[in-house]
mmCIF file of C-alpha atoms in Angstrom:
data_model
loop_
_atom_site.group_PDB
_atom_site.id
_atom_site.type_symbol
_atom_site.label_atom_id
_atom_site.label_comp_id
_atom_site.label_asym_id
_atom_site.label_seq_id
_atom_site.Cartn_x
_atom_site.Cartn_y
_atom_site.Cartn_z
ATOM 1 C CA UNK A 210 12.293 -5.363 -25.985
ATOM 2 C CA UNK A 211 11.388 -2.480 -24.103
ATOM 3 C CA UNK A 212 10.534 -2.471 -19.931
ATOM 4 C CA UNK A 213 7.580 -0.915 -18.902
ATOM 5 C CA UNK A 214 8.219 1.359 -16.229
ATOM 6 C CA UNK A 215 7.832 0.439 -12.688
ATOM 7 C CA UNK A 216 4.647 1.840 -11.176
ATOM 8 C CA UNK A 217 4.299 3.909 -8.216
ATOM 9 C CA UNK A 218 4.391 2.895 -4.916
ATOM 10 C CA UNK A 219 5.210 3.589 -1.286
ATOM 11 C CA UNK A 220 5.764 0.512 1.140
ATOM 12 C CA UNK A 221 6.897 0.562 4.730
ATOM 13 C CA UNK A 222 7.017 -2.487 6.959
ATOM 14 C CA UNK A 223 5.655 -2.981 10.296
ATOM 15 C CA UNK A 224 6.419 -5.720 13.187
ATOM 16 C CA UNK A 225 2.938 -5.975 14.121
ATOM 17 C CA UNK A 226 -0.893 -5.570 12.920
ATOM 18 C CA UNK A 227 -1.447 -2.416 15.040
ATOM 19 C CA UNK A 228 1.298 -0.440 14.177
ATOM 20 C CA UNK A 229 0.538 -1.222 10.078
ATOM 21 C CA UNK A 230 -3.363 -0.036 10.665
ATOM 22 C CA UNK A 231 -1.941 3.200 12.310
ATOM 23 C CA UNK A 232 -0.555 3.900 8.772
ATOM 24 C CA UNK A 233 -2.924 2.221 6.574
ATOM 25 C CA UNK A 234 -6.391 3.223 8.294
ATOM 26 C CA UNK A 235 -5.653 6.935 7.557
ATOM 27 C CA UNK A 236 -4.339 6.680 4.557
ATOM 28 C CA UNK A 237 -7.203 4.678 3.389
ATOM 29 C CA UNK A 238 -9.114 7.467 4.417
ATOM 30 C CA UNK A 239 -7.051 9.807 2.344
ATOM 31 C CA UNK A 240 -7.811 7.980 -0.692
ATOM 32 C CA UNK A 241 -11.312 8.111 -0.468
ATOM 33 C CA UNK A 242 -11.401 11.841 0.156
ATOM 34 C CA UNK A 243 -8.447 12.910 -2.341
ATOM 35 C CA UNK A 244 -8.984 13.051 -5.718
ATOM 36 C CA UNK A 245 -6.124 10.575 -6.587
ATOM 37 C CA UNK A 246 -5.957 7.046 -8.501
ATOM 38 C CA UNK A 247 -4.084 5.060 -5.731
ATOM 39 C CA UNK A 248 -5.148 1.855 -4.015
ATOM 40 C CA UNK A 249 -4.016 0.977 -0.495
ATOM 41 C CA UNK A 250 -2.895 -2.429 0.898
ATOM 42 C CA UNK A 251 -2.113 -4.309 4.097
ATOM 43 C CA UNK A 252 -0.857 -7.704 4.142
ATOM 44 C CA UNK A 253 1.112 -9.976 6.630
ATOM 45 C CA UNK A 254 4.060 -11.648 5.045
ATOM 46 C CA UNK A 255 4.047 -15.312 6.154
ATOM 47 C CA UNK A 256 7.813 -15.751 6.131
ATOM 48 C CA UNK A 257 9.044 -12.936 7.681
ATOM 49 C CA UNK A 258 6.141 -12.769 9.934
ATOM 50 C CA UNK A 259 6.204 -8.854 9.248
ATOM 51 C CA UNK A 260 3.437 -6.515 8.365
ATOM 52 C CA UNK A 261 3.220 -4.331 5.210
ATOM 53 C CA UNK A 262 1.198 -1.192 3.772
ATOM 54 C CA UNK A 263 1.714 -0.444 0.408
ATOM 55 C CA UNK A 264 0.267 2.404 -1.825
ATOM 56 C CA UNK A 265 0.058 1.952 -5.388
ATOM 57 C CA UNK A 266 -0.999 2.954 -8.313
ATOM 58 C CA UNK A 267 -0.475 6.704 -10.630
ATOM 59 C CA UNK A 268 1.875 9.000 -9.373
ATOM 60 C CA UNK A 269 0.011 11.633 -6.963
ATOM 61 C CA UNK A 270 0.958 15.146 -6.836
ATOM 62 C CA UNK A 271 4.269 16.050 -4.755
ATOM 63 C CA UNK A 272 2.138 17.571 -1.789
ATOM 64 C CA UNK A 273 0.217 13.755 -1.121
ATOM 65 C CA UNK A 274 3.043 11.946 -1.973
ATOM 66 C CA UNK A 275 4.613 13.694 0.987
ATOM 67 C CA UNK A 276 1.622 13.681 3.174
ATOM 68 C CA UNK A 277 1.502 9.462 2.638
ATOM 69 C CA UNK A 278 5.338 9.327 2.987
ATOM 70 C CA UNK A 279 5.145 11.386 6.406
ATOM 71 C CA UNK A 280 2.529 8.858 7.720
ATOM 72 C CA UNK A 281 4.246 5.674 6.645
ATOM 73 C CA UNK A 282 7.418 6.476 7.782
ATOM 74 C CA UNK A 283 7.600 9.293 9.916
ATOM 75 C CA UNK A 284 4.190 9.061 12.228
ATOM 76 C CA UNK A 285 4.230 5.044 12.192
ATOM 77 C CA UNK A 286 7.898 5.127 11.955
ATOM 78 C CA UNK A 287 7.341 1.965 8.982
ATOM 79 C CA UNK A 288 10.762 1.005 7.326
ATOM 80 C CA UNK A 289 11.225 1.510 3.874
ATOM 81 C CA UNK A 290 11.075 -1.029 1.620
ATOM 82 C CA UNK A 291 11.204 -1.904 -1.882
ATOM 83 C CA UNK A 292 8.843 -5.050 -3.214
ATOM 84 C CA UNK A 293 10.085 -7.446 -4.575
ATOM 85 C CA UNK A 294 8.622 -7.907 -8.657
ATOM 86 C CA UNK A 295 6.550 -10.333 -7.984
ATOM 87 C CA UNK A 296 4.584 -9.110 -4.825
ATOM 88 C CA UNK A 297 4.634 -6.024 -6.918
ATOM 89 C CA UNK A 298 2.985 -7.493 -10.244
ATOM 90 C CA UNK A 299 0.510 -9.239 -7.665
ATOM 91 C CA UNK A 300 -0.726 -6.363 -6.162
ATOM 92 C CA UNK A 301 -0.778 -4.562 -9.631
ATOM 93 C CA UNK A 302 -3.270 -7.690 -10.930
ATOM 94 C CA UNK A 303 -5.400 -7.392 -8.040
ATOM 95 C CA UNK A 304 -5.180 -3.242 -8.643
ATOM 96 C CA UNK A 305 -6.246 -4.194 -11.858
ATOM 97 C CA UNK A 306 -8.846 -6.386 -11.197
ATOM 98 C CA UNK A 307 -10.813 -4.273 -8.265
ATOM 99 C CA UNK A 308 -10.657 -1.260 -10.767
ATOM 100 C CA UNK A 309 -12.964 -3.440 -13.167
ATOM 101 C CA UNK A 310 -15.591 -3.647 -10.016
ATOM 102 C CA UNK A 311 -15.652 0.145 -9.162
ATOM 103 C CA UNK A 312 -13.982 3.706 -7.838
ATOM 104 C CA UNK A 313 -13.814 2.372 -4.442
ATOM 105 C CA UNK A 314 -13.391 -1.300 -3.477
ATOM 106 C CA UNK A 315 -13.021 -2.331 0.527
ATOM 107 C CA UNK A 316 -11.997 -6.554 1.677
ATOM 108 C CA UNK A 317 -10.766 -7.676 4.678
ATOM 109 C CA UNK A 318 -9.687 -11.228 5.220
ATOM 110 C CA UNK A 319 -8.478 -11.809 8.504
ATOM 111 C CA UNK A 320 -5.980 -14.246 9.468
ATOM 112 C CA UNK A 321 -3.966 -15.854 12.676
ATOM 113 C CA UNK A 322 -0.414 -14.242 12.707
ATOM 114 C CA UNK A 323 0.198 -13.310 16.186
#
């Protein structure tokens, strides 16, 4: 049996909400203007009580991959992490699953954290 390889991503973490929407808001906006296939994600990790941004999806050219990878970690000085597989494969379904609706798909769901 053959693995699949694992798919491309960046994630940093963040100790608050603020300092992960300095990272994700632009490169949301990067996405939308960049002819890429990459979907961007923000999420609040109950347990660690820790913020994350995560870009996923087909490998981008070297130049963006830089450009995101200056913003996550050097601007908004966001750790580096690596997901674990199963937040991966979940954010890979819902990938999946928001590419079915259209090109560009924006939710928010807002929750108490702080």
């Amino acid at each position: 049996m053959t693995q699949e390889p694992a798919p491309y991503y960046l994630a940093a973490r963040y100790s608050n909400k603020n300092s992960a929407g300095k990272a994700y808001n632009p490169i949301q906006t990067i996405i939308f203007e960049v002819d890429c296939d990459l979907s961007a994600y923000r999420f609040f990790e109950q347990k660690e009580r820790k913020w994350y941004v995560v870009v996923i999806g087909e490998e981008p050219s070297s130049q963006l991959q830089e450009r995101l990878a200056t913003i996550l970690f050097t601007l908004t000085r966001g750790v580096r992490v690596t997901l674990d597989s199963g937040t991966l494969a979940e954010l890979m379904d819902r990938r999946a699953e928001q590419t079915q609706i259209g090109p560009w798909v924006e939710r928010h769901y807002h929750i108490d954290q702080e």
